[in-house]
Coordinates of C-alpha atoms and ligand atoms in Angstrom, one line a residue:
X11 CA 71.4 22.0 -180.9
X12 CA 69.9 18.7 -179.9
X13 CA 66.6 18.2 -179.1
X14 CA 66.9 17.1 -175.6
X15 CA 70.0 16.8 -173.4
X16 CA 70.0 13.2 -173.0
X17 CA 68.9 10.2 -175.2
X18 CA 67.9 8.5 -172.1
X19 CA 67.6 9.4 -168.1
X20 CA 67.6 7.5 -165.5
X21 CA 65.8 8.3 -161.8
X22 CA 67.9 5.6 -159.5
X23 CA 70.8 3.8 -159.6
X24 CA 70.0 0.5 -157.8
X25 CA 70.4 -2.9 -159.5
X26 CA 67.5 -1.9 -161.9
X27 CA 69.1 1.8 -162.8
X28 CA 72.6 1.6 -162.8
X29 CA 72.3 -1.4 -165.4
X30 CA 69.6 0.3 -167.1
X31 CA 72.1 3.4 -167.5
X32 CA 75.4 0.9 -168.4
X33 CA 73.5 -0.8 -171.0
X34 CA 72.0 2.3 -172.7
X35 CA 75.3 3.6 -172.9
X36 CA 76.7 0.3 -174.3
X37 CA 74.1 0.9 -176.8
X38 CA 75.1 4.1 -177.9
X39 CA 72.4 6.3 -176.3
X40 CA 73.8 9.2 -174.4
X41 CA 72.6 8.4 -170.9
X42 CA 72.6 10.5 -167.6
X43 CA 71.3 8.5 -164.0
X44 CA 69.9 10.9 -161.1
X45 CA 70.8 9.3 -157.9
X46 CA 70.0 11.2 -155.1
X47 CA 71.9 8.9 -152.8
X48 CA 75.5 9.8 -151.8
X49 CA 76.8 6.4 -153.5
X50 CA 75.5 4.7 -156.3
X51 CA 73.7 1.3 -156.1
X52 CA 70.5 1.3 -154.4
X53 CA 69.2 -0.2 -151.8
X54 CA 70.9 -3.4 -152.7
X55 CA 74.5 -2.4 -152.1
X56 CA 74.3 -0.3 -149.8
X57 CA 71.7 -1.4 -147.5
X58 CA 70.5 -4.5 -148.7
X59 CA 72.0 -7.6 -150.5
X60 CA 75.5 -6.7 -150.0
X61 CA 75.8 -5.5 -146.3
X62 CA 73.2 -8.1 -145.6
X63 CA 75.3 -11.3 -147.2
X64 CA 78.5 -9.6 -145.5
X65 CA 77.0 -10.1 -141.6
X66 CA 75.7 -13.3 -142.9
X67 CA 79.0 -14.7 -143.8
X68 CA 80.6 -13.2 -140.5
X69 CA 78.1 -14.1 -138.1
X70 CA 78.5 -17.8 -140.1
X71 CA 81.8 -18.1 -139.3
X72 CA 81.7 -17.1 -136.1
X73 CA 79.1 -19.8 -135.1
X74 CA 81.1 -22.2 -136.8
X75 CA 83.8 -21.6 -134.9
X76 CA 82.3 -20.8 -131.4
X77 CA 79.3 -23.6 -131.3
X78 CA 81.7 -26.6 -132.1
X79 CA 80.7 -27.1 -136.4
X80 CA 84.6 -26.9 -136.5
X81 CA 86.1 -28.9 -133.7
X82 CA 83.5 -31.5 -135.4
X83 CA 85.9 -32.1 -137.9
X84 CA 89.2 -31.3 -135.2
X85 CA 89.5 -27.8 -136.2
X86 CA 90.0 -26.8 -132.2
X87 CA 89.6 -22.7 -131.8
X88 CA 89.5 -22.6 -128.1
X89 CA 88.1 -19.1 -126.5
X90 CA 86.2 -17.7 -129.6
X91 CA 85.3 -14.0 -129.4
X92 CA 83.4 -11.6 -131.6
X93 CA 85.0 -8.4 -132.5
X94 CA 81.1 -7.2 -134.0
X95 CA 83.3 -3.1 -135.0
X96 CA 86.1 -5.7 -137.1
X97 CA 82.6 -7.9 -138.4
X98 CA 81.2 -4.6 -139.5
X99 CA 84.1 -2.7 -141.0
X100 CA 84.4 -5.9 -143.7
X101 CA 80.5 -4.9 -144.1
X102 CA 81.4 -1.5 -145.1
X103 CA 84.4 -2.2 -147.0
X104 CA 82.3 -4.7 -149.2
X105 CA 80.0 -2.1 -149.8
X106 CA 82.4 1.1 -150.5
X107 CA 84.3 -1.5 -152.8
X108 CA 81.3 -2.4 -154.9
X109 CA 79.5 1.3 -154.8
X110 CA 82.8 2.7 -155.9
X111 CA 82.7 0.1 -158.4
X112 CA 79.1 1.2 -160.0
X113 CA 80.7 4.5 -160.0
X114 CA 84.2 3.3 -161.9
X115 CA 81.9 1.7 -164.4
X116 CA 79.4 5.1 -164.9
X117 CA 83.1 6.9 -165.9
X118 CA 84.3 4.0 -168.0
X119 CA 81.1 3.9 -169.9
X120 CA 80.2 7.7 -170.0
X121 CA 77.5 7.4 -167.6
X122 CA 76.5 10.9 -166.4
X123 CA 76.0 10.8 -162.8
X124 CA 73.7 13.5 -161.4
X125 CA 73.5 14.0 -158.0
X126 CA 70.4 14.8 -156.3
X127 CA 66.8 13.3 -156.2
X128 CA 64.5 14.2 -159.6
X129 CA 61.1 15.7 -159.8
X130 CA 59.2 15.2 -163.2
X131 CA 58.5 18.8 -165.0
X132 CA 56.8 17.3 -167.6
X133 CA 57.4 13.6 -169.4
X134 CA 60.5 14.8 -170.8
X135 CA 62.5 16.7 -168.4
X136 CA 63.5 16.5 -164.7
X137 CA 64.9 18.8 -161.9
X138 CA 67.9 17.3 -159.8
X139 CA 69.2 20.0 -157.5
X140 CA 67.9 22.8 -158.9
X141 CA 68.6 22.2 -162.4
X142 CA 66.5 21.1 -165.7
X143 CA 67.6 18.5 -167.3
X144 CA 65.7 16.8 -170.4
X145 CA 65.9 13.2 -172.3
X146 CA 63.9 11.9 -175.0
X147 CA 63.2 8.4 -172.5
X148 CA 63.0 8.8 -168.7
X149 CA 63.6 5.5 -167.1
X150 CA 61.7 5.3 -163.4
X151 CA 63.8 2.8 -161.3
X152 CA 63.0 4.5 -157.9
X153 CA 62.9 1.4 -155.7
X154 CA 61.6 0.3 -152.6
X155 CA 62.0 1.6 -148.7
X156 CA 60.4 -0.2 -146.1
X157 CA 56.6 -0.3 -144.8
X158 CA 56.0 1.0 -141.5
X159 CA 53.9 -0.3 -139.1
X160 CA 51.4 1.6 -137.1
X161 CA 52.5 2.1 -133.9
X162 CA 55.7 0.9 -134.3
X163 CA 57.7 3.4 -134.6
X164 CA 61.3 3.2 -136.2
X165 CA 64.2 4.8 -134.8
X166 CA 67.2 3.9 -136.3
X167 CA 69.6 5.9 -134.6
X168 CA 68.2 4.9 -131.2
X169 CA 68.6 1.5 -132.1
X170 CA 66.1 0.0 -130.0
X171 CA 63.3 -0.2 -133.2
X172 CA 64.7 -0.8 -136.2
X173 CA 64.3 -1.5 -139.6
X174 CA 66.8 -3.9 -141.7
X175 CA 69.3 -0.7 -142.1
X176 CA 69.3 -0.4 -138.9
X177 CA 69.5 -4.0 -138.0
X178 CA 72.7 -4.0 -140.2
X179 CA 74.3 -1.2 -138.0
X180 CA 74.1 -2.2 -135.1
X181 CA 76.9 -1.9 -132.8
X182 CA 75.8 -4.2 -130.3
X183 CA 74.9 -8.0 -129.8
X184 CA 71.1 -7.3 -128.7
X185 CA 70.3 -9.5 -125.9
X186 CA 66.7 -10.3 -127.1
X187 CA 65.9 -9.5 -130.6
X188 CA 62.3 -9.0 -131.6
X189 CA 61.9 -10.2 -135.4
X190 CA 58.1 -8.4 -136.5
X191 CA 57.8 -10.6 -139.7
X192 CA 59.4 -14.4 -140.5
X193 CA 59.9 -13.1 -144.3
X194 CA 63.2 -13.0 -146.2
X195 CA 64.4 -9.8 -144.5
X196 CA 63.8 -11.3 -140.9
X197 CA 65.0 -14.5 -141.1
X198 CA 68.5 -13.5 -142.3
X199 CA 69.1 -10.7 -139.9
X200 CA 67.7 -12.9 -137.6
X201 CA 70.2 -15.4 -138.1
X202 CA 72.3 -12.6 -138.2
X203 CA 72.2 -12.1 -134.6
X204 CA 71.2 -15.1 -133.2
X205 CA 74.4 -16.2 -134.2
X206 CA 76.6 -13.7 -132.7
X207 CA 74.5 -14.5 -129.7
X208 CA 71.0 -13.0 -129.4
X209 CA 67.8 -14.7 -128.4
X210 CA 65.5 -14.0 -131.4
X211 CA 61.6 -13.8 -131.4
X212 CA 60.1 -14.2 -134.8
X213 CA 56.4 -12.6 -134.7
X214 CA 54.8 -13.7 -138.0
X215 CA 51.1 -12.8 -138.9
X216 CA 50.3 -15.9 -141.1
X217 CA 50.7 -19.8 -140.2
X218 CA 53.5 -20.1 -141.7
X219 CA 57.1 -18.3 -142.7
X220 CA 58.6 -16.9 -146.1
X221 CA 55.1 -16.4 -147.6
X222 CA 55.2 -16.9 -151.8
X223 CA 57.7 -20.1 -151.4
X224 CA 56.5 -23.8 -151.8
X225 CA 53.6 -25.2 -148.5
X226 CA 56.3 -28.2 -148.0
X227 CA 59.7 -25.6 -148.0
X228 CA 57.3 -23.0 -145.7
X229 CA 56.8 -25.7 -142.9
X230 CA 60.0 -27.0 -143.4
X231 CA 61.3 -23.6 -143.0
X232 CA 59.5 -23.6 -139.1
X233 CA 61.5 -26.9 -138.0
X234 CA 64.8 -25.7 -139.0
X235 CA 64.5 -22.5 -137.4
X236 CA 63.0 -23.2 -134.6
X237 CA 66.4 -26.4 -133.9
X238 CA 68.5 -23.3 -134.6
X239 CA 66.8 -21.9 -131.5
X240 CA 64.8 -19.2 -133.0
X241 CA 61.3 -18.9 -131.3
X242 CA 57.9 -18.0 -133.6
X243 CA 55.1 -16.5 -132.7
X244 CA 53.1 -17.9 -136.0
X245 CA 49.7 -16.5 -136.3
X246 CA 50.2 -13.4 -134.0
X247 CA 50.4 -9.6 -134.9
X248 CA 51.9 -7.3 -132.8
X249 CA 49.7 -4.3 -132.2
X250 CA 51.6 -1.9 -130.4
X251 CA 55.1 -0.8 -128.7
X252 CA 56.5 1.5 -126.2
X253 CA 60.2 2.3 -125.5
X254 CA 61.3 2.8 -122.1
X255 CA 65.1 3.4 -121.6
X256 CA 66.6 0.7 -123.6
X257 CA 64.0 -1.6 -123.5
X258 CA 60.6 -1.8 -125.8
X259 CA 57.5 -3.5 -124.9
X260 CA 55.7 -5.2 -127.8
X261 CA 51.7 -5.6 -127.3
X262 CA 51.0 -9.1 -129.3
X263 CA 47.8 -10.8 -130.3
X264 CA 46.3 -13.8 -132.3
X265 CA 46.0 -13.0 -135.4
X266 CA 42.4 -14.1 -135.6
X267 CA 41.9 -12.2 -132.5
X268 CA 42.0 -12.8 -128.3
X269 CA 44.1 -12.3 -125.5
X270 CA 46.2 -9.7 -126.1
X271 CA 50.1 -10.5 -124.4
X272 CA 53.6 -8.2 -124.0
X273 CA 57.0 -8.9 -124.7
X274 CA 60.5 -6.9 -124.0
X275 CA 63.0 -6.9 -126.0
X276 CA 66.2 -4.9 -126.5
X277 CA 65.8 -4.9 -129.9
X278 CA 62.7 -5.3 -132.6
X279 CA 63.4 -5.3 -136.2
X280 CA 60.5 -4.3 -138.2
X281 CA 60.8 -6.7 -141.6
X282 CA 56.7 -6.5 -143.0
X283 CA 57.7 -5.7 -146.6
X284 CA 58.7 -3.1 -148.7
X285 CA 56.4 -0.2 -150.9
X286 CA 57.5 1.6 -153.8
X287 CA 59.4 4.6 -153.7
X288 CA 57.1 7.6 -155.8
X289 CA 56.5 10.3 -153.5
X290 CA 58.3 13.2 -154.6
X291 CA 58.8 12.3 -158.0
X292 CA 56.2 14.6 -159.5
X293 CA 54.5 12.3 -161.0
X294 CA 51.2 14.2 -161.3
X295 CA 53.0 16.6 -163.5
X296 CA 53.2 13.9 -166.2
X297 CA 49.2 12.2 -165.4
X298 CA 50.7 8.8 -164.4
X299 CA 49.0 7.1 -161.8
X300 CA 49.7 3.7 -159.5
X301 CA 48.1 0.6 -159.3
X302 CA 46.1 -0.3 -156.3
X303 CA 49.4 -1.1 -154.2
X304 CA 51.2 2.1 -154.9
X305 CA 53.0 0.6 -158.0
X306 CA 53.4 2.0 -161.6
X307 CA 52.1 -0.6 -164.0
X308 CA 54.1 -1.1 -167.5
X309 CA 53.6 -3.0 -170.6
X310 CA 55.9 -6.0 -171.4
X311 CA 58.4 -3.7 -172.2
X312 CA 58.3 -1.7 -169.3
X313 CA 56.6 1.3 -171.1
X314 CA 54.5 3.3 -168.9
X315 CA 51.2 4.8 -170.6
X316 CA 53.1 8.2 -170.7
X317 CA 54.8 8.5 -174.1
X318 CA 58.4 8.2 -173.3
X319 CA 58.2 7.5 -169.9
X320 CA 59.2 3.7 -168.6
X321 CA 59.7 2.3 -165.2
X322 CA 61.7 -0.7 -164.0
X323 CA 62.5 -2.4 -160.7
X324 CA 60.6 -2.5 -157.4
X325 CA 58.6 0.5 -158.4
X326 CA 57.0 -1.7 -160.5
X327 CA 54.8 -5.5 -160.2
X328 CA 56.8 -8.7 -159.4
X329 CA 59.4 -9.9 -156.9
X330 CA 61.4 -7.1 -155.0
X331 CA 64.4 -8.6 -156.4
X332 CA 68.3 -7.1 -157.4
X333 CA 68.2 -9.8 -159.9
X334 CA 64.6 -8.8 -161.6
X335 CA 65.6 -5.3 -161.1
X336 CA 69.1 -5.5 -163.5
X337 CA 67.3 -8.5 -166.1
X338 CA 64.7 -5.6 -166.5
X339 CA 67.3 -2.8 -166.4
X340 CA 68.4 -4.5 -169.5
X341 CA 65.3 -5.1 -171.2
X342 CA 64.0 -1.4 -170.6
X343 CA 67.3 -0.6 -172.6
X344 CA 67.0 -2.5 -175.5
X345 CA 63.9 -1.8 -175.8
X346 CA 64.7 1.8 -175.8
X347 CA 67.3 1.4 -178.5
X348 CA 65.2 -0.1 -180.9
X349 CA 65.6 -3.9 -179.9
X350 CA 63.9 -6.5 -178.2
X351 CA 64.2 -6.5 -174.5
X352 CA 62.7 -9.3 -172.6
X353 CA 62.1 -10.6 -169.0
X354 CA 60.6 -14.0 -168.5
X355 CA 58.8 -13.4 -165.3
X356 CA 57.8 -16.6 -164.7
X357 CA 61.5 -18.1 -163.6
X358 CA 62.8 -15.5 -161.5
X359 CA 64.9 -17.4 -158.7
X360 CA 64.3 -16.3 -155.2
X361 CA 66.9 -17.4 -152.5
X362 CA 67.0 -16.9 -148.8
X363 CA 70.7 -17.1 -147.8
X364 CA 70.3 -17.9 -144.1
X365 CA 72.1 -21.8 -143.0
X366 CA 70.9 -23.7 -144.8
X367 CA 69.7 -21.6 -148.0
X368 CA 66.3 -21.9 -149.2
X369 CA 65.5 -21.3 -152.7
X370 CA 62.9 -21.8 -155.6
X371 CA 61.9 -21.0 -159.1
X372 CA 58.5 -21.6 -161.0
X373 CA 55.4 -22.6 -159.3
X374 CA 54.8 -24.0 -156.1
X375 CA 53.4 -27.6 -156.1
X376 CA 49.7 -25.7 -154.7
X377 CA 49.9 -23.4 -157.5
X378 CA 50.9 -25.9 -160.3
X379 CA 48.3 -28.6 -158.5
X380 CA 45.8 -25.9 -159.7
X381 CA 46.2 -25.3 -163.3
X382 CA 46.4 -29.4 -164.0
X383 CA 47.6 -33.2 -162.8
X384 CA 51.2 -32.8 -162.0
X385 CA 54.4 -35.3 -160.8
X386 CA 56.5 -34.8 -157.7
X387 CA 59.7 -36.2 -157.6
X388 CA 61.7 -35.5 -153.9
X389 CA 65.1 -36.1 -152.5
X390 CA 66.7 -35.6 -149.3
X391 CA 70.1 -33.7 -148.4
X392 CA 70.8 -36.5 -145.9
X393 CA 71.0 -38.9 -148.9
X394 CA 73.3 -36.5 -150.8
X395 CA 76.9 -37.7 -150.6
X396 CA 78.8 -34.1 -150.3
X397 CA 76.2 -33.1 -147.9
X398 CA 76.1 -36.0 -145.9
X399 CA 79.9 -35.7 -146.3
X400 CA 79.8 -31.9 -144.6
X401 CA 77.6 -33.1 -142.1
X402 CA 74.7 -30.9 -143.1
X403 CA 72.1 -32.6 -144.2
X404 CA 69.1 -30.7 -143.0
X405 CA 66.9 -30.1 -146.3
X406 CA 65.7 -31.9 -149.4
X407 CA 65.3 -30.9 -153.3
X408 CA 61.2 -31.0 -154.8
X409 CA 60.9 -30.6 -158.4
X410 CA 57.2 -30.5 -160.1
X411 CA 56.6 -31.3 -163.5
X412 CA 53.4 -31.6 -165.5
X413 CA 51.8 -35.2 -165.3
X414 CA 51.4 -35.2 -168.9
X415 CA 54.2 -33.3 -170.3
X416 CA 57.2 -34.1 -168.2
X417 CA 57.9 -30.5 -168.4
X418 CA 59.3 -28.7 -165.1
X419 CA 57.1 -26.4 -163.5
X420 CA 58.8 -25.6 -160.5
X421 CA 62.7 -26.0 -158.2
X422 CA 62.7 -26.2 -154.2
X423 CA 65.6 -26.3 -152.8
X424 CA 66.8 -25.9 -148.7
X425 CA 70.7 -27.1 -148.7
X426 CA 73.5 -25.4 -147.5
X427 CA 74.5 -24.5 -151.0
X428 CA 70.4 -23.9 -152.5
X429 CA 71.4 -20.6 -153.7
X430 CA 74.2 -21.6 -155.8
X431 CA 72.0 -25.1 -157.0
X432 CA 68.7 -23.1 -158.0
X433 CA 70.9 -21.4 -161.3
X434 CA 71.0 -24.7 -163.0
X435 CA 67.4 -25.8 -162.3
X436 CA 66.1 -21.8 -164.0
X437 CA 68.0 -22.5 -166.7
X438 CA 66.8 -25.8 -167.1
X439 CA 63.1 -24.3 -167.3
X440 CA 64.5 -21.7 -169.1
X441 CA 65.3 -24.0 -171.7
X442 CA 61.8 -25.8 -171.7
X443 CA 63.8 -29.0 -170.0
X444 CA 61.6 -32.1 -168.9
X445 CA 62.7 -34.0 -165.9
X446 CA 63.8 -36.7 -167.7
X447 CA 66.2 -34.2 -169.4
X448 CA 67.6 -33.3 -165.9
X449 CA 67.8 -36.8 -165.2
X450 CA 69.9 -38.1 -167.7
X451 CA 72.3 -34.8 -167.6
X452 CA 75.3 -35.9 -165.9
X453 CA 76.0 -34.2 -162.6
X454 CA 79.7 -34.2 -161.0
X455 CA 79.9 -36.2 -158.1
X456 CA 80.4 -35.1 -154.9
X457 CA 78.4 -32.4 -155.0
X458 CA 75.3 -31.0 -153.5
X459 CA 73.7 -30.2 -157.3
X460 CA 73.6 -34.4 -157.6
X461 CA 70.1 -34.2 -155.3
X462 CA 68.6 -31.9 -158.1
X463 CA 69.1 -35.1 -160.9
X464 CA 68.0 -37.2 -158.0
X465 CA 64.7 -35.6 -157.6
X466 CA 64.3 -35.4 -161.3
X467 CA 64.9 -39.2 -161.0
X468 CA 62.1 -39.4 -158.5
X469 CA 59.8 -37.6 -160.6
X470 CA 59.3 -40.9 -162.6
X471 CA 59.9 -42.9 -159.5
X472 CA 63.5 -43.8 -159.7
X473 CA 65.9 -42.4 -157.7
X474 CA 69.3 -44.3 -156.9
X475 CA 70.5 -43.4 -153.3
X476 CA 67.5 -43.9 -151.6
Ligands
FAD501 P1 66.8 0.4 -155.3 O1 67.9 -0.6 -155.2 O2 65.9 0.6 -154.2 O3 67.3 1.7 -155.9 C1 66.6 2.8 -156.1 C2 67.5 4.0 -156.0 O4 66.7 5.2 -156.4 C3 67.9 4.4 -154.5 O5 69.3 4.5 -154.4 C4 67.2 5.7 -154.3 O6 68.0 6.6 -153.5 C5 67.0 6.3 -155.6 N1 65.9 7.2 -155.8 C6 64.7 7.1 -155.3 N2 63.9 8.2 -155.7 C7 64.8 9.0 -156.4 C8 64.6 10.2 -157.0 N3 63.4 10.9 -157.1 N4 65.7 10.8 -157.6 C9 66.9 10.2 -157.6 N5 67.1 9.0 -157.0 C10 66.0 8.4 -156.4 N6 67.4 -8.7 -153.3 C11 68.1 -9.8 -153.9 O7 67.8 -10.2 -155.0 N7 69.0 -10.5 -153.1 C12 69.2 -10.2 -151.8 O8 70.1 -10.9 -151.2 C13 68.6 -9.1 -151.3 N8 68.8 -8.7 -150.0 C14 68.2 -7.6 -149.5 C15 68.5 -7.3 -148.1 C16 67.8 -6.2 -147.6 C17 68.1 -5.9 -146.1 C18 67.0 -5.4 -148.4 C19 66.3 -4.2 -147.8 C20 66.7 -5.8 -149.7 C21 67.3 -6.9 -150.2 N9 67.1 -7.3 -151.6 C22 67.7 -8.4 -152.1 C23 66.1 -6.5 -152.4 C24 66.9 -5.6 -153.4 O9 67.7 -4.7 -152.6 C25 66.0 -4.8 -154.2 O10 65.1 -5.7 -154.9 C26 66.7 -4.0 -155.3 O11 67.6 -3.1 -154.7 C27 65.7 -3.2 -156.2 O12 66.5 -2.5 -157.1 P2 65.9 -1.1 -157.7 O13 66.9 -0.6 -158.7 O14 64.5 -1.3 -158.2 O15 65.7 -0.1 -156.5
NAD502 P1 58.4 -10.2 -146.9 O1 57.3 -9.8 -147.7 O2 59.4 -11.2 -147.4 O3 58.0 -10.6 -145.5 C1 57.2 -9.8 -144.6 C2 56.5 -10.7 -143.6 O4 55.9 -9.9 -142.7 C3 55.4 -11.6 -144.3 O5 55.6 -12.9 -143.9 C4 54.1 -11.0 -143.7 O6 53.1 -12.0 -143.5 C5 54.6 -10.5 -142.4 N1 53.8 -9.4 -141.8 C6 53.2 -8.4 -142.4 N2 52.6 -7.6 -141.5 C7 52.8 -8.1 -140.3 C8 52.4 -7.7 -139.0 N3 51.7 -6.6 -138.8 N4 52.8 -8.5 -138.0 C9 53.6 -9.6 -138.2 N5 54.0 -10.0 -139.4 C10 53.6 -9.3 -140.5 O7 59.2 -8.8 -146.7 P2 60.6 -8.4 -146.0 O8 61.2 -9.6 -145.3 O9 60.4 -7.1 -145.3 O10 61.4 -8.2 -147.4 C11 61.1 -7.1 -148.3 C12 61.5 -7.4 -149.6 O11 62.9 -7.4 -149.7 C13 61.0 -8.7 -150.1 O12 60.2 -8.5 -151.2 C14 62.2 -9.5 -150.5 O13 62.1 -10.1 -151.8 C15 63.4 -8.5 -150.5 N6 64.5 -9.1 -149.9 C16 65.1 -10.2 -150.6 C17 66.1 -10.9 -150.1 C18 66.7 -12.0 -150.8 O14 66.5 -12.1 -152.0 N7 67.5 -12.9 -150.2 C19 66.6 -10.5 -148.8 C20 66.0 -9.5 -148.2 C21 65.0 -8.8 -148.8

């Protein structure tokens, strides 16, 4: 009989676990994945990227139809309604679509699923509904949920305080919508419903929104969502609330302290981060501890300091990113099989899809201007053809390099199509590319990803079409 049921088990099937568990398999390890979900993929499909992107594209087309971006260009669609049950059943078809997916490919790979949530016994073996099940490696790729805040207390089904799942469920345009933190999470389900017709409050601690991104893109960030008609609060906390009816009353103050001020609202979304998800794993049975912010720490390749035991994902340091999640989901399981899994954490895009995207890889021109001389080359999207052509022009392409080198240190991006134009720049660094390599790479015309060879252009002063 085998030593241990499994060659490798998984705890989670988000992005980071249900690729760790497909590529194992590929490899030839017999691999189980404990998912104590009643669908498989994580937060990220099934309340996160996916359903997210879905309203995004909805509530996108319906502003473009009802606020006159289409009879721009004589596409006339007179009395525009929102049908928000039709806007949400293509939500939840995307997702049951791509979650049954994740399970078709579990099946076709020999993936065992088991269903429940797992508890460490020891470094080797796990409980899932009531059952012990051991593996020579145990992969922890637990996730993320969201952080509460004090005094604001979440209610989902209430639907008056709300986190992002419960922002993405809602069954009802909220007349004011109270947005507690201008990160990723509430500026795309704040354009969410703003678009289908809310007025939306952004309350943001710092000075400035979508903290980690370039100073320039931050600011920028501010104009463009405040044209949109989005109100911020920078520099304010909110230090209370109170539900009456259907109504909440937010207490707000500075940041830095003062007068303290209300505001109602129908609806407040709580969006002030995520924290990783290890209570009720056990993990005291196998002596692992977290890091000072609740994370389990691993080695380069995602080795835990328990013998056997590795961890990938947002349970562990870095971006709370799908993409991270799977690169590392793949590393963990080569590196389990004997090869050589690696992650280079320095370019791991990060892209807000709101209108238009925002998006970045590498270092910010504050962080590069502190580890040496650096270049700046910039270009607008009001100088880009195709944009200029699709009459959105709001935004502009940044790319750093080293004053010396040439080499590219860093990608900003805000265009329509940022998210789509930040995969060539990453593998540009990826590659070790100067700007003068981007430069002289020849870019189709029309199209958006022109501005990127533009900016490279302007890192040495010469761009054409301005
Ligand atoms: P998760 O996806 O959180 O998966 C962990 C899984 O483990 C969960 O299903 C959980 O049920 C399960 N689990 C936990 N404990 C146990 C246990 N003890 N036993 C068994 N199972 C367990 N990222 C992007 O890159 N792009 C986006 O557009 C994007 N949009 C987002 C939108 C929203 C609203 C949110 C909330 C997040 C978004 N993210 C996005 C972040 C992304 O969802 C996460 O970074 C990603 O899901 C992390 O993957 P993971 O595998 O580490 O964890
Ligand atoms: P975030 O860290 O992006 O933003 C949280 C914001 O809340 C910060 O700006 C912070 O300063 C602010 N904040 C914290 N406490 C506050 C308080 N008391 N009052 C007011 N503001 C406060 O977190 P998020 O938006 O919740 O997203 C969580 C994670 O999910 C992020 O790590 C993100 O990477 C991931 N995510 C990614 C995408 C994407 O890739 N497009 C989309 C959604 C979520």
């Amino acid at each position: 009989m085998a030593e241990y049921d499994y060659d490798v088990l998984i705890i989670g099937a988000g992005p980071g676990g249900y690729v760790a568990a497909i590529r194992a398999a590929q490899l030839g390890l017999k691999t189980a994945c404990a998912e104590g979900r009643e669908t498989l993929g994580g937060t990220c499909l099934n309340v996160g990227c996916i359903p997210s992107k879905a309203l995004l594209h909805g509530s996108e087309l319906f502003e473009e139809a009802a606020h006159g971006t289409m009879a721009k260009f004589g596409v006339m669609a007179k009395e525009v309604t929102l049908d928000l049950a039709v806007m949400q059943g293509q939500k939840a078809g995307a997702v049951k679509e791509l979650t049954g997916g994740i399970e078709f490919l579990f099946k076709k790979n020999k993936v065992d699923w088991l269903k429940g949530y797992a508890q460490f016994k020891d470094a080797h073996s796990v409980e899932v509904a009531g059952k012990t099940v051991t593996a020579r490696n145990i992969v922890i790729a637990t996730g993320s949920s969201v952080t509460p805040l004090p005094g604001v207390e979440v209610d989902n089904d209430k639907g008056i305080i709300v986190d992002s799942t419960g922002a993405l469920a809602l069954d009802r345009v909220p007349q004011h919508m109270v947005v507690i933190g201008g990160g990723v999470i509430g500026l795309e389900l704040g354009s969410v419903w703003r678009r289908l017709g809310a007025k939306v409050t952004v309350v943001e601690f710092l000075d400035a929104l979508l903290p980690g991104m370039d100073g320039e893109v931050r600011k920028e960030a501010a104009k463009i969502f405040k044209k949109q008609g989005m109100e911020l609060k920078l520099g304010t906390k909110v230090t209370g609330a109170s539900v009456k009816g259907k109504k909440a009353t937010l207490t707000l103050e500075p940041a830095a302290g003062g007068a303290a001020e209300t505001l109602e609202a129908d609806c407040v979304l709580v969006a002030i981060g995520r924290r990783p998800n290890v209570t009720g794993l056990g993990l005291d049975k196998i002596g692992l501890e977290l890091n000072a912010r609740g994370q389990i720490e691993t080695d380069h390749d995602f080795a835990t300091k328990v013998d056997g035991v590795w961890a990938v994902g947002d349970v562990i340091p870095g971006p709370m990113l799908a993409h991270k999640a799977e690169d590392e989901g793949i590393a963990v399981a080569e590196n389990i099989a004997g090869l050589t899994g690696i992650v280079n954490h320095d370019l791991i895009p990060g892209v807000v899809y709101t209108f238009p995207e925002f998006a970045g890889v590498g270092l910010t021109e504050e962080a590069a201007k502190e580890r040496g001389e650096i270049k700046v080359g910039k270009f607008p999207m009001l100088a880009n053809s195709r944009a200029k052509t699709n009459r959105e022009s709001d935004g502009f392409v940044k790319i750093i390099a080293d004053a010396k080198t040439d080499k590219v240190l860093g990608v900003w991006c805000i265009a329509s199509v940022a998210g789509t134009m930040i995969a060539q720049a990453t593998q540009a660094m990826e590659f070790g590319a100067t700007s003068e390599d981007i430069a002289y790479t020849c870019h189709a015309h029309p199209t958006h990803s022109e501005a990127i060879k533009e900016a490279a252009m302007a890192v040495t002063g010469k761009p054409i079409h301005i």
